[in-house]
Tab-separated table of N, CA and C and ligand atoms in Angstrom:
chain	number	residue	atom	x	y	z
A	125	MET	N	-26.663	41.447	10.451
A	125	MET	CA	-26.140	40.253	11.133
A	125	MET	C	-25.132	39.530	10.249
A	126	SER	N	-24.069	39.068	10.844
A	126	SER	CA	-23.109	38.284	10.077
A	126	SER	C	-23.049	36.897	10.696
A	127	ILE	N	-22.343	35.975	10.006
A	127	ILE	CA	-22.273	34.621	10.555
A	127	ILE	C	-21.277	34.517	11.713
A	128	LYS	N	-20.620	35.620	12.062
A	128	LYS	CA	-19.712	35.620	13.220
A	128	LYS	C	-20.441	35.191	14.485
A	129	GLU	N	-21.671	35.670	14.626
A	129	GLU	CA	-22.450	35.307	15.809
A	129	GLU	C	-22.730	33.802	15.833
A	130	TYR	N	-23.029	33.271	14.659
A	130	TYR	CA	-23.226	31.812	14.512
A	130	TYR	C	-21.964	31.070	14.945
A	131	GLN	N	-20.807	31.530	14.456
A	131	GLN	CA	-19.541	30.849	14.755
A	131	GLN	C	-19.167	30.971	16.234
A	132	LYS	N	-19.469	32.124	16.819
A	132	LYS	CA	-19.147	32.381	18.220
A	132	LYS	C	-19.880	31.422	19.166
A	133	LYS	N	-21.103	31.059	18.801
A	133	LYS	CA	-21.930	30.216	19.663
A	133	LYS	C	-21.535	28.747	19.655
A	134	ARG	N	-20.691	28.362	18.712
A	134	ARG	CA	-20.423	26.948	18.509
A	134	ARG	C	-18.954	26.585	18.657
A	135	ASP	N	-18.719	25.344	19.085
A	135	ASP	CA	-17.361	24.818	19.149
A	135	ASP	C	-17.240	23.791	18.015
A	136	PHE	N	-16.538	24.153	16.950
A	136	PHE	CA	-16.497	23.290	15.767
A	136	PHE	C	-15.578	22.081	15.939
A	137	ARG	N	-14.902	22.001	17.092
A	137	ARG	CA	-14.130	20.783	17.386
A	137	ARG	C	-15.064	19.677	17.861
A	138	THR	N	-16.212	20.063	18.454
A	138	THR	CA	-17.137	19.038	18.947
A	138	THR	C	-18.447	18.985	18.164
A	139	SER	N	-18.763	20.051	17.427
A	139	SER	CA	-20.020	20.052	16.684
A	139	SER	C	-19.798	19.626	15.234
A	140	PRO	N	-20.685	18.762	14.701
A	140	PRO	CA	-20.570	18.372	13.286
A	140	PRO	C	-21.111	19.435	12.333
A	141	GLU	N	-21.607	20.543	12.854
A	141	GLU	CA	-22.167	21.590	12.005
A	141	GLU	C	-21.064	22.275	11.188
A	142	PRO	N	-21.384	22.781	9.990
A	142	PRO	CA	-20.357	23.456	9.185
A	142	PRO	C	-19.964	24.803	9.758
A	143	LYS	N	-18.702	25.150	9.591
A	143	LYS	CA	-18.197	26.418	10.096
A	143	LYS	C	-18.629	27.576	9.184
A	144	GLY	N	-18.599	27.317	7.885
A	144	GLY	CA	-19.129	28.300	6.961
A	144	GLY	C	-18.101	29.213	6.344
A	145	SER	N	-18.005	29.170	5.015
A	145	SER	CA	-17.124	30.083	4.301
A	145	SER	C	-17.688	30.376	2.917
A	146	LYS	N	-18.553	29.477	2.438
A	146	LYS	CA	-19.132	29.596	1.105
A	146	LYS	C	-20.004	30.845	0.965
A	147	LYS	N	-19.932	31.475	-0.201
A	147	LYS	CA	-20.813	32.604	-0.483
A	147	LYS	C	-21.297	32.495	-1.907
A	148	LYS	N	-22.585	32.306	-2.073
A	148	LYS	CA	-23.092	32.388	-3.436
A	148	LYS	C	-24.562	32.743	-3.440
A	149	GLN	N	-24.957	33.504	-4.405
A	149	GLN	CA	-26.338	33.923	-4.477
A	149	GLN	C	-27.108	32.931	-5.314
A	150	ASP	N	-28.006	32.253	-4.666
A	150	ASP	CA	-28.768	31.192	-5.284
A	150	ASP	C	-30.024	31.170	-4.436
A	151	ASN	N	-31.158	31.484	-5.005
A	151	ASN	CA	-32.339	31.686	-4.160
A	151	ASN	C	-32.890	30.399	-3.588
A	152	ASN	N	-32.125	29.793	-2.702
A	152	ASN	CA	-32.610	28.556	-2.094
A	152	ASN	C	-33.121	28.794	-0.682
A	153	PHE	N	-33.932	27.858	-0.236
A	153	PHE	CA	-34.393	27.886	1.155
A	153	PHE	C	-34.311	26.480	1.719
A	154	VAL	N	-34.313	26.398	3.035
A	154	VAL	CA	-34.358	25.103	3.701
A	154	VAL	C	-35.201	25.250	4.958
A	155	ILE	N	-35.896	24.184	5.309
A	155	ILE	CA	-36.602	24.141	6.592
A	155	ILE	C	-36.099	22.909	7.322
A	156	GLN	N	-35.434	23.138	8.461
A	156	GLN	CA	-34.853	22.033	9.215
A	156	GLN	C	-35.646	21.791	10.488
A	157	GLN	N	-36.113	20.566	10.640
A	157	GLN	CA	-36.766	20.208	11.896
A	157	GLN	C	-35.649	19.987	12.905
A	158	HIS	N	-35.777	20.606	14.061
A	158	HIS	CA	-34.691	20.607	15.033
A	158	HIS	C	-35.246	20.251	16.409
A	159	ASP	N	-34.857	19.076	16.862
A	159	ASP	CA	-35.313	18.602	18.164
A	159	ASP	C	-34.278	19.000	19.214
A	160	ALA	N	-34.314	20.272	19.606
A	160	ALA	CA	-33.375	20.776	20.616
A	160	ALA	C	-34.122	20.818	21.944
A	161	THR	N	-33.854	21.817	22.776
A	161	THR	CA	-34.575	21.940	24.052
A	161	THR	C	-36.084	21.894	23.792
A	162	ASN	N	-36.494	22.612	22.767
A	162	ASN	CA	-37.877	22.516	22.291
A	162	ASN	C	-37.851	22.174	20.808
A	163	LEU	N	-38.771	21.299	20.398
A	163	LEU	CA	-38.856	20.958	18.978
A	163	LEU	C	-39.333	22.189	18.203
A	164	HIS	N	-38.650	22.497	17.099
A	164	HIS	CA	-39.057	23.625	16.263
A	164	HIS	C	-38.591	23.377	14.834
A	165	TYR	N	-38.987	24.280	13.955
A	165	TYR	CA	-38.587	24.202	12.553
A	165	TYR	C	-37.797	25.463	12.237
A	166	ASP	N	-36.577	25.298	11.747
A	166	ASP	CA	-35.769	26.455	11.369
A	166	ASP	C	-35.978	26.746	9.894
A	167	PHE	N	-36.551	27.894	9.626
A	167	PHE	CA	-36.842	28.329	8.265
A	167	PHE	C	-35.716	29.272	7.846
A	168	ARG	N	-35.005	28.904	6.765
A	168	ARG	CA	-33.840	29.686	6.355
A	168	ARG	C	-33.909	30.030	4.869
A	169	LEU	N	-33.721	31.314	4.592
A	169	LEU	CA	-33.739	31.815	3.211
A	169	LEU	C	-32.362	32.352	2.873
A	170	ASN	N	-31.829	31.912	1.743
A	170	ASN	CA	-30.562	32.475	1.265
A	170	ASN	C	-30.817	33.885	0.748
A	171	ILE	N	-30.339	34.854	1.505
A	171	ILE	CA	-30.445	36.257	1.086
A	171	ILE	C	-29.029	36.823	1.038
A	172	ASP	N	-28.594	37.188	-0.145
A	172	ASP	CA	-27.248	37.760	-0.340
A	172	ASP	C	-26.136	36.890	0.232
A	173	GLY	N	-26.282	35.577	0.094
A	173	GLY	CA	-25.180	34.687	0.462
A	173	GLY	C	-25.120	34.228	1.906
A	174	VAL	N	-26.136	34.535	2.693
A	174	VAL	CA	-26.230	33.929	4.031
A	174	VAL	C	-27.645	33.394	4.217
A	175	LEU	N	-27.783	32.433	5.122
A	175	LEU	CA	-29.108	31.894	5.401
A	175	LEU	C	-29.745	32.704	6.528
A	176	VAL	N	-30.624	33.619	6.137
A	176	VAL	CA	-31.374	34.398	7.129
A	176	VAL	C	-32.395	33.444	7.746
A	177	SER	N	-32.456	33.419	9.085
A	177	SER	CA	-33.122	32.308	9.771
A	177	SER	C	-34.173	32.728	10.797
A	178	TRP	N	-35.202	31.912	10.872
A	178	TRP	CA	-36.250	32.065	11.881
A	178	TRP	C	-36.536	30.682	12.473
A	179	ALA	N	-36.750	30.630	13.771
A	179	ALA	CA	-37.192	29.397	14.415
A	179	ALA	C	-38.710	29.462	14.557
A	180	VAL	N	-39.378	28.469	13.964
A	180	VAL	CA	-40.842	28.448	13.967
A	180	VAL	C	-41.284	27.296	14.876
A	181	PRO	N	-41.723	27.600	16.116
A	181	PRO	CA	-42.017	26.516	17.071
A	181	PRO	C	-43.019	25.488	16.538
A	182	LYS	N	-44.092	25.947	15.900
A	182	LYS	CA	-45.104	24.992	15.413
A	182	LYS	C	-44.890	24.582	13.959
A	183	GLY	N	-43.914	25.156	13.320
A	183	GLY	CA	-43.659	24.820	11.924
A	183	GLY	C	-44.601	25.554	10.994
A	184	PRO	N	-44.331	25.475	9.687
A	184	PRO	CA	-45.166	26.189	8.723
A	184	PRO	C	-46.517	25.504	8.533
A	185	SER	N	-47.509	26.315	8.205
A	185	SER	CA	-48.843	25.792	7.916
A	185	SER	C	-49.154	26.043	6.444
A	186	THR	N	-50.075	25.252	5.899
A	186	THR	CA	-50.529	25.503	4.526
A	186	THR	C	-51.902	26.183	4.529
A	187	ASP	N	-52.367	26.530	5.736
A	187	ASP	CA	-53.676	27.156	5.922
A	187	ASP	C	-53.505	28.674	6.077
A	188	PRO	N	-54.042	29.471	5.131
A	188	PRO	CA	-53.844	30.930	5.181
A	188	PRO	C	-54.437	31.591	6.431
A	189	SER	N	-55.332	30.909	7.146
A	189	SER	CA	-55.912	31.538	8.341
A	189	SER	C	-55.055	31.317	9.589
A	190	VAL	N	-53.958	30.590	9.430
A	190	VAL	CA	-53.105	30.268	10.584
A	190	VAL	C	-51.841	31.137	10.586
A	191	LYS	N	-51.610	31.823	11.699
A	191	LYS	CA	-50.399	32.640	11.841
A	191	LYS	C	-49.420	31.898	12.738
A	192	ARG	N	-48.236	31.696	12.253
A	192	ARG	CA	-47.244	30.969	13.049
A	192	ARG	C	-46.128	31.906	13.513
A	193	LEU	N	-45.880	31.881	14.806
A	193	LEU	CA	-44.790	32.668	15.367
A	193	LEU	C	-43.466	32.193	14.767
A	194	ALA	N	-42.648	33.151	14.363
A	194	ALA	CA	-41.324	32.849	13.812
A	194	ALA	C	-40.323	33.769	14.497
A	195	ILE	N	-39.395	33.185	15.219
A	195	ILE	CA	-38.425	33.984	15.969
A	195	ILE	C	-37.134	34.088	15.168
A	196	ARG	N	-36.755	35.315	14.843
A	196	ARG	CA	-35.527	35.526	14.057
A	196	ARG	C	-34.326	35.072	14.882
A	197	THR	N	-33.498	34.258	14.283
A	197	THR	CA	-32.287	33.785	14.951
A	197	THR	C	-31.082	34.225	14.122
A	198	GLU	N	-29.902	33.861	14.540
A	198	GLU	CA	-28.717	34.357	13.854
A	198	GLU	C	-28.609	33.783	12.434
A	199	ASP	N	-28.033	34.586	11.549
A	199	ASP	CA	-27.789	34.122	10.183
A	199	ASP	C	-26.881	32.897	10.234
A	200	HIS	N	-27.124	31.965	9.314
A	200	HIS	CA	-26.312	30.752	9.230
A	200	HIS	C	-25.572	30.721	7.892
A	201	PRO	N	-24.421	30.043	7.847
A	201	PRO	CA	-23.693	29.941	6.578
A	201	PRO	C	-24.469	29.078	5.573
A	202	LEU	N	-24.232	29.315	4.296
A	202	LEU	CA	-24.963	28.591	3.246
A	202	LEU	C	-24.834	27.069	3.353
A	203	GLU	N	-23.668	26.598	3.779
A	203	GLU	CA	-23.453	25.148	3.900
A	203	GLU	C	-24.452	24.498	4.849
A	204	TYR	N	-25.005	25.302	5.741
A	204	TYR	CA	-25.923	24.735	6.731
A	204	TYR	C	-27.153	24.114	6.073
A	205	ALA	N	-27.491	24.572	4.863
A	205	ALA	CA	-28.663	24.050	4.159
A	205	ALA	C	-28.537	22.560	3.862
A	206	ASP	N	-27.309	22.013	3.879
A	206	ASP	CA	-27.091	20.585	3.618
A	206	ASP	C	-26.949	19.786	4.900
A	207	PHE	N	-26.994	20.476	6.031
A	207	PHE	CA	-26.709	19.775	7.282
A	207	PHE	C	-27.911	19.004	7.828
A	208	GLU	N	-27.652	17.714	8.041
A	208	GLU	CA	-28.623	16.856	8.710
A	208	GLU	C	-27.807	15.939	9.609
A	209	GLY	N	-28.219	15.799	10.853
A	209	GLY	CA	-27.459	14.951	11.760
A	209	GLY	C	-27.739	15.323	13.193
A	210	VAL	N	-26.819	14.916	14.049
A	210	VAL	CA	-27.008	15.156	15.477
A	210	VAL	C	-25.917	16.091	15.990
A	211	ILE	N	-26.336	17.148	16.661
A	211	ILE	CA	-25.398	18.040	17.341
A	211	ILE	C	-25.272	17.467	18.757
A	212	PRO	N	-24.099	16.882	19.080
A	212	PRO	CA	-24.010	16.138	20.335
A	212	PRO	C	-24.061	16.986	21.602
A	213	GLU	N	-23.511	18.179	21.537
A	213	GLU	CA	-23.491	19.007	22.747
A	213	GLU	C	-23.361	20.459	22.359
A	214	GLY	N	-23.511	21.327	23.350
A	214	GLY	CA	-23.349	22.753	23.110
A	214	GLY	C	-24.597	23.382	22.539
A	215	TYR	N	-24.411	24.536	21.897
A	215	TYR	CA	-25.538	25.326	21.398
A	215	TYR	C	-26.378	24.517	20.403
A	216	GLY	N	-27.675	24.432	20.649
A	216	GLY	CA	-28.590	23.752	19.723
A	216	GLY	C	-28.495	22.244	19.723
A	217	ALA	N	-27.876	21.658	20.758
A	217	ALA	CA	-27.711	20.205	20.822
A	217	ALA	C	-29.035	19.496	20.539
A	218	GLY	N	-28.960	18.476	19.669
A	218	GLY	CA	-30.167	17.743	19.298
A	218	GLY	C	-30.104	17.318	17.847
A	219	THR	N	-31.187	16.720	17.380
A	219	THR	CA	-31.244	16.161	16.029
A	219	THR	C	-31.786	17.182	15.029
A	220	VAL	N	-31.154	17.213	13.864
A	220	VAL	CA	-31.568	18.130	12.797
A	220	VAL	C	-31.920	17.323	11.547
A	221	MET	N	-33.099	17.563	11.013
A	221	MET	CA	-33.537	16.902	9.768
A	221	MET	C	-33.843	17.950	8.705
A	222	ILE	N	-33.465	17.657	7.468
A	222	ILE	CA	-33.846	18.551	6.367
A	222	ILE	C	-35.282	18.216	5.989
A	223	TRP	N	-36.201	18.962	6.573
A	223	TRP	CA	-37.632	18.670	6.432
A	223	TRP	C	-38.148	19.079	5.053
A	224	ASP	N	-37.629	20.201	4.551
A	224	ASP	CA	-37.988	20.605	3.187
A	224	ASP	C	-36.896	21.530	2.653
A	225	ARG	N	-36.793	21.589	1.351
A	225	ARG	CA	-35.859	22.536	0.740
A	225	ARG	C	-36.237	22.735	-0.712
A	226	GLY	N	-35.704	23.782	-1.282
A	226	GLY	CA	-36.025	24.102	-2.671
A	226	GLY	C	-35.571	25.509	-2.990
A	227	THR	N	-36.276	26.119	-3.919
A	227	THR	CA	-35.920	27.482	-4.317
A	227	THR	C	-37.088	28.415	-3.993
A	228	TYR	N	-36.799	29.700	-3.964
A	228	TYR	CA	-37.865	30.680	-3.734
A	228	TYR	C	-37.724	31.819	-4.715
A	229	ARG	N	-38.832	32.538	-4.866
A	229	ARG	CA	-38.865	33.736	-5.700
A	229	ARG	C	-39.393	34.890	-4.851
A	230	ASN	N	-38.721	36.002	-4.915
A	230	ASN	CA	-39.156	37.198	-4.195
A	230	ASN	C	-40.391	37.753	-4.894
A	231	LEU	N	-41.504	37.921	-4.159
A	231	LEU	CA	-42.742	38.408	-4.774
A	231	LEU	C	-42.856	39.934	-4.746
A	232	LYS	N	-41.898	40.578	-4.107
A	232	LYS	CA	-41.955	42.050	-4.061
A	232	LYS	C	-41.016	42.635	-5.113
A	233	ASP	N	-41.271	43.890	-5.487
A	233	ASP	CA	-40.425	44.500	-6.505
A	233	ASP	C	-39.259	45.280	-5.895
A	234	LYS	N	-38.846	44.884	-4.711
A	234	LYS	CA	-37.602	45.428	-4.150
A	234	LYS	C	-36.771	44.265	-3.642
A	235	SER	N	-35.514	44.530	-3.328
A	235	SER	CA	-34.615	43.441	-2.972
A	235	SER	C	-35.036	42.769	-1.665
A	236	MET	N	-34.640	41.522	-1.500
A	236	MET	CA	-34.947	40.781	-0.285
A	236	MET	C	-34.371	41.493	0.938
A	237	SER	N	-33.159	42.052	0.802
A	237	SER	CA	-32.567	42.707	1.975
A	237	SER	C	-33.340	43.974	2.340
A	238	ALA	N	-33.881	44.678	1.341
A	238	ALA	CA	-34.721	45.852	1.628
A	238	ALA	C	-36.023	45.406	2.311
A	239	CYS	N	-36.583	44.286	1.855
A	239	CYS	CA	-37.810	43.745	2.469
A	239	CYS	C	-37.553	43.357	3.923
A	240	LEU	N	-36.372	42.791	4.146
A	240	LEU	CA	-35.983	42.379	5.495
A	240	LEU	C	-35.917	43.616	6.408
A	241	ASP	N	-35.319	44.689	5.897
A	241	ASP	CA	-35.243	45.944	6.660
A	241	ASP	C	-36.639	46.514	6.938
A	242	ASP	N	-37.528	46.361	5.956
A	242	ASP	CA	-38.912	46.842	6.124
A	242	ASP	C	-39.706	45.977	7.098
A	243	GLY	N	-39.233	44.767	7.335
A	243	GLY	CA	-39.959	43.850	8.209
A	243	GLY	C	-41.134	43.174	7.527
A	244	HIS	N	-41.080	43.083	6.204
A	244	HIS	CA	-42.157	42.364	5.516
A	244	HIS	C	-41.625	41.762	4.223
A	245	LEU	N	-41.649	40.440	4.173
A	245	LEU	CA	-41.248	39.820	2.925
A	245	LEU	C	-42.262	38.791	2.471
A	246	THR	N	-42.386	38.685	1.169
A	246	THR	CA	-43.275	37.676	0.599
A	246	THR	C	-42.487	36.898	-0.448
A	247	VAL	N	-42.575	35.585	-0.343
A	247	VAL	CA	-41.817	34.726	-1.248
A	247	VAL	C	-42.707	33.610	-1.780
A	248	TRP	N	-42.362	33.146	-2.970
A	248	TRP	CA	-43.033	31.984	-3.550
A	248	TRP	C	-42.078	30.804	-3.400
A	249	LEU	N	-42.494	29.821	-2.607
A	249	LEU	CA	-41.624	28.672	-2.363
A	249	LEU	C	-41.901	27.553	-3.356
A	250	LYS	N	-40.808	26.923	-3.779
A	250	LYS	CA	-40.910	25.731	-4.618
A	250	LYS	C	-40.120	24.642	-3.909
A	251	GLY	N	-40.751	24.028	-2.924
A	251	GLY	CA	-40.100	22.952	-2.185
A	251	GLY	C	-40.738	21.627	-2.521
A	252	LYS	N	-40.295	20.568	-1.823
A	252	LYS	CA	-40.912	19.262	-2.029
A	252	LYS	C	-42.244	19.179	-1.289
A	253	LYS	N	-42.292	19.802	-0.106
A	253	LYS	CA	-43.504	19.754	0.712
A	253	LYS	C	-44.299	21.054	0.667
A	254	LEU	N	-43.587	22.149	0.641
A	254	LEU	CA	-44.256	23.456	0.642
A	254	LEU	C	-44.114	24.131	-0.709
A	255	GLN	N	-45.241	24.654	-1.176
A	255	GLN	CA	-45.236	25.445	-2.412
A	255	GLN	C	-46.121	26.659	-2.204
A	256	GLY	N	-45.888	27.656	-3.033
A	256	GLY	CA	-46.744	28.832	-3.030
A	256	GLY	C	-46.222	29.976	-2.193
A	257	GLY	N	-47.077	30.985	-2.058
A	257	GLY	CA	-46.664	32.203	-1.378
A	257	GLY	C	-46.675	32.082	0.131
A	258	TYR	N	-45.652	32.672	0.739
A	258	TYR	CA	-45.584	32.785	2.208
A	258	TYR	C	-45.166	34.202	2.542
A	259	ALA	N	-45.788	34.740	3.584
A	259	ALA	CA	-45.446	36.087	4.041
A	259	ALA	C	-44.810	36.009	5.419
A	260	LEU	N	-43.783	36.794	5.606
A	260	LEU	CA	-43.142	36.930	6.916
A	260	LEU	C	-43.252	38.389	7.319
A	261	THR	N	-43.854	38.626	8.465
A	261	THR	CA	-44.094	39.993	8.914
A	261	THR	C	-43.539	40.205	10.312
A	262	HIS	N	-42.737	41.235	10.447
A	262	HIS	CA	-42.135	41.551	11.737
A	262	HIS	C	-43.183	42.149	12.661
A	263	THR	N	-43.218	41.686	13.903
A	263	THR	CA	-44.145	42.286	14.867
A	263	THR	C	-43.375	43.133	15.871
A	264	ASP	N	-42.552	42.522	16.719
A	264	ASP	CA	-41.664	43.312	17.575
A	264	ASP	C	-40.444	42.505	17.979
A	265	LYS	N	-39.370	43.224	18.312
A	265	LYS	CA	-38.093	42.609	18.664
A	265	LYS	C	-37.719	41.520	17.651
A	266	ASP	N	-37.498	40.287	18.137
A	266	ASP	CA	-37.110	39.230	17.198
A	266	ASP	C	-38.319	38.415	16.732
A	267	ARG	N	-39.499	38.933	16.975
A	267	ARG	CA	-40.713	38.184	16.651
A	267	ARG	C	-41.307	38.560	15.297
A	268	TRP	N	-41.590	37.536	14.521
A	268	TRP	CA	-42.216	37.692	13.219
A	268	TRP	C	-43.398	36.712	13.148
A	269	LEU	N	-44.232	36.871	12.127
A	269	LEU	CA	-45.299	35.909	11.882
A	269	LEU	C	-45.130	35.332	10.483
A	270	LEU	N	-45.242	34.012	10.400
A	270	LEU	CA	-45.162	33.320	9.113
A	270	LEU	C	-46.569	32.866	8.738
A	271	VAL	N	-47.041	33.335	7.587
A	271	VAL	CA	-48.416	33.022	7.167
A	271	VAL	C	-48.434	32.577	5.702
A	272	LYS	N	-49.177	31.513	5.456
A	272	LYS	CA	-49.381	31.066	4.069
A	272	LYS	C	-50.254	32.082	3.363
A	273	MET	N	-49.890	32.498	2.168
A	273	MET	CA	-50.719	33.418	1.399
A	273	MET	C	-51.852	32.627	0.751
A	274	ASP	N	-52.944	33.341	0.472
A	274	ASP	CA	-54.116	32.674	-0.081
A	274	ASP	C	-53.982	32.560	-1.600
A	275	ASP	N	-53.465	31.411	-2.023
A	275	ASP	CA	-53.285	31.192	-3.459
A	275	ASP	C	-53.674	29.752	-3.768
A	276	ASP	N	-53.438	29.295	-4.981
A	276	ASP	CA	-53.904	27.949	-5.342
A	276	ASP	C	-53.100	26.823	-4.666
A	277	LYS	N	-52.035	27.169	-3.946
A	277	LYS	CA	-51.287	26.155	-3.200
A	277	LYS	C	-51.728	26.091	-1.736
A	278	ALA	N	-52.619	27.001	-1.350
A	278	ALA	CA	-53.120	26.996	0.034
A	278	ALA	C	-54.050	25.800	0.223
A	279	ASP	N	-53.993	25.202	1.405
A	279	ASP	CA	-54.840	24.049	1.701
A	279	ASP	C	-55.013	23.951	3.217
A	280	ALA	N	-56.220	24.242	3.680
A	280	ALA	CA	-56.483	24.268	5.125
A	280	ALA	C	-56.455	22.869	5.746
A	281	ARG	N	-56.617	21.840	4.928
A	281	ARG	CA	-56.672	20.484	5.501
A	281	ARG	C	-55.318	19.794	5.593
A	282	ARG	N	-54.405	20.208	4.743
A	282	ARG	CA	-53.082	19.574	4.761
A	282	ARG	C	-52.359	19.899	6.059
A	283	LYS	N	-51.745	18.933	6.662
A	283	LYS	CA	-50.953	19.199	7.870
A	283	LYS	C	-49.565	18.594	7.645
A	284	PRO	N	-48.773	19.211	6.770
A	284	PRO	CA	-47.516	18.565	6.363
A	284	PRO	C	-46.540	18.293	7.512
A	285	THR	N	-46.593	19.115	8.579
A	285	THR	CA	-45.649	18.869	9.678
A	285	THR	C	-45.962	17.559	10.402
A	286	SER	N	-47.232	17.103	10.364
A	286	SER	CA	-47.502	15.811	10.996
A	286	SER	C	-47.576	14.654	10.009
A	287	THR	N	-48.046	14.917	8.779
A	287	THR	CA	-48.200	13.794	7.845
A	287	THR	C	-46.953	13.537	6.988
A	288	GLN	N	-46.075	14.537	6.851
A	288	GLN	CA	-44.877	14.361	6.019
A	288	GLN	C	-43.655	14.614	6.890
A	289	ASN	N	-43.318	13.603	7.678
A	289	ASN	CA	-42.284	13.841	8.693
A	289	ASN	C	-40.973	13.114	8.424
A	290	LYS	N	-40.664	12.950	7.134
A	290	LYS	CA	-39.371	12.357	6.796
A	290	LYS	C	-38.491	13.371	6.060
A	291	SER	N	-37.190	13.142	6.140
A	291	SER	CA	-36.222	14.016	5.496
A	291	SER	C	-36.398	14.014	3.978
A	292	VAL	N	-36.345	15.199	3.355
A	292	VAL	CA	-36.373	15.256	1.895
A	292	VAL	C	-34.989	14.974	1.319
A	293	LYS	N	-33.976	14.926	2.170
A	293	LYS	CA	-32.622	14.628	1.699
A	293	LYS	C	-32.346	13.130	1.728
A	294	THR	N	-32.730	12.467	2.824
A	294	THR	CA	-32.351	11.053	3.005
A	294	THR	C	-33.537	10.116	3.251
A	295	GLY	N	-34.736	10.653	3.371
A	295	GLY	CA	-35.906	9.824	3.630
A	295	GLY	C	-35.996	9.305	5.058
A	296	ARG	N	-35.092	9.765	5.913
A	296	ARG	CA	-35.086	9.259	7.290
A	296	ARG	C	-36.031	10.026	8.212
A	297	THR	N	-36.475	9.330	9.260
A	297	THR	CA	-37.231	9.988	10.328
A	297	THR	C	-36.233	10.583	11.312
A	298	MET	N	-36.723	11.398	12.224
A	298	MET	CA	-35.850	11.973	13.261
A	298	MET	C	-35.168	10.848	14.051
A	299	LYS	N	-35.954	9.824	14.375
A	299	LYS	CA	-35.444	8.685	15.140
A	299	LYS	C	-34.307	7.990	14.387
A	300	GLN	N	-34.479	7.781	13.089
A	300	GLN	CA	-33.449	7.121	12.283
A	300	GLN	C	-32.174	7.972	12.213
A	301	ILE	N	-32.338	9.273	12.093
A	301	ILE	CA	-31.169	10.166	12.058
A	301	ILE	C	-30.402	10.052	13.380
A	302	GLU	N	-31.178	10.037	14.456
A	302	GLU	CA	-30.596	9.912	15.797
A	302	GLU	C	-29.867	8.563	15.934
A	303	ASP	N	-30.510	7.481	15.517
A	303	ASP	CA	-29.937	6.139	15.629
A	303	ASP	C	-28.684	5.970	14.753
A	304	ASP	N	-28.661	6.647	13.600
A	304	ASP	CA	-27.548	6.526	12.667
A	304	ASP	C	-26.293	7.272	13.123
A	305	SER	N	-26.453	8.145	14.097
A	305	SER	CA	-25.298	9.000	14.435
A	305	SER	C	-24.360	8.333	15.450
B	446	MN	MN1	-32.836	25.457	15.716
């Protein structure tokens, strides 16, 4: 997948989203809460200079017994990791918040792109809200499962998607982001 598909879906004359040209390998990730047609969390990992992306309807869990559906979506440009605001119309119209971000480490001894081809990747996240191992496993078509690995960062009682609902970039709530635009 290339970011051409991302660019094709959007009209950059009306959308505040970045068009994308930057390329750099820096193992960062971002999770953007996106109040579009349906509220979801976009989980994006920088793999070889693009943000490989999944839409997670219920968001990530910190409980290893919980499997969260993650739908693979088009790759996004790296600049998208800084995007927070309101998409007024067109594809993905709605409010976007930087819910969490940080760096990740590949837990497998092969490249992230090889893991992606295999349909199974495991990463150690170092975010503000999420830490520890997470596994993404392909099931069929564009469907994957996102599961917290059972490590010392696992916590069945924490519900970060409901208790930590402010932007890690600006401290704003979804409502404040919407009102500010
Ligand atoms: Mn989205």
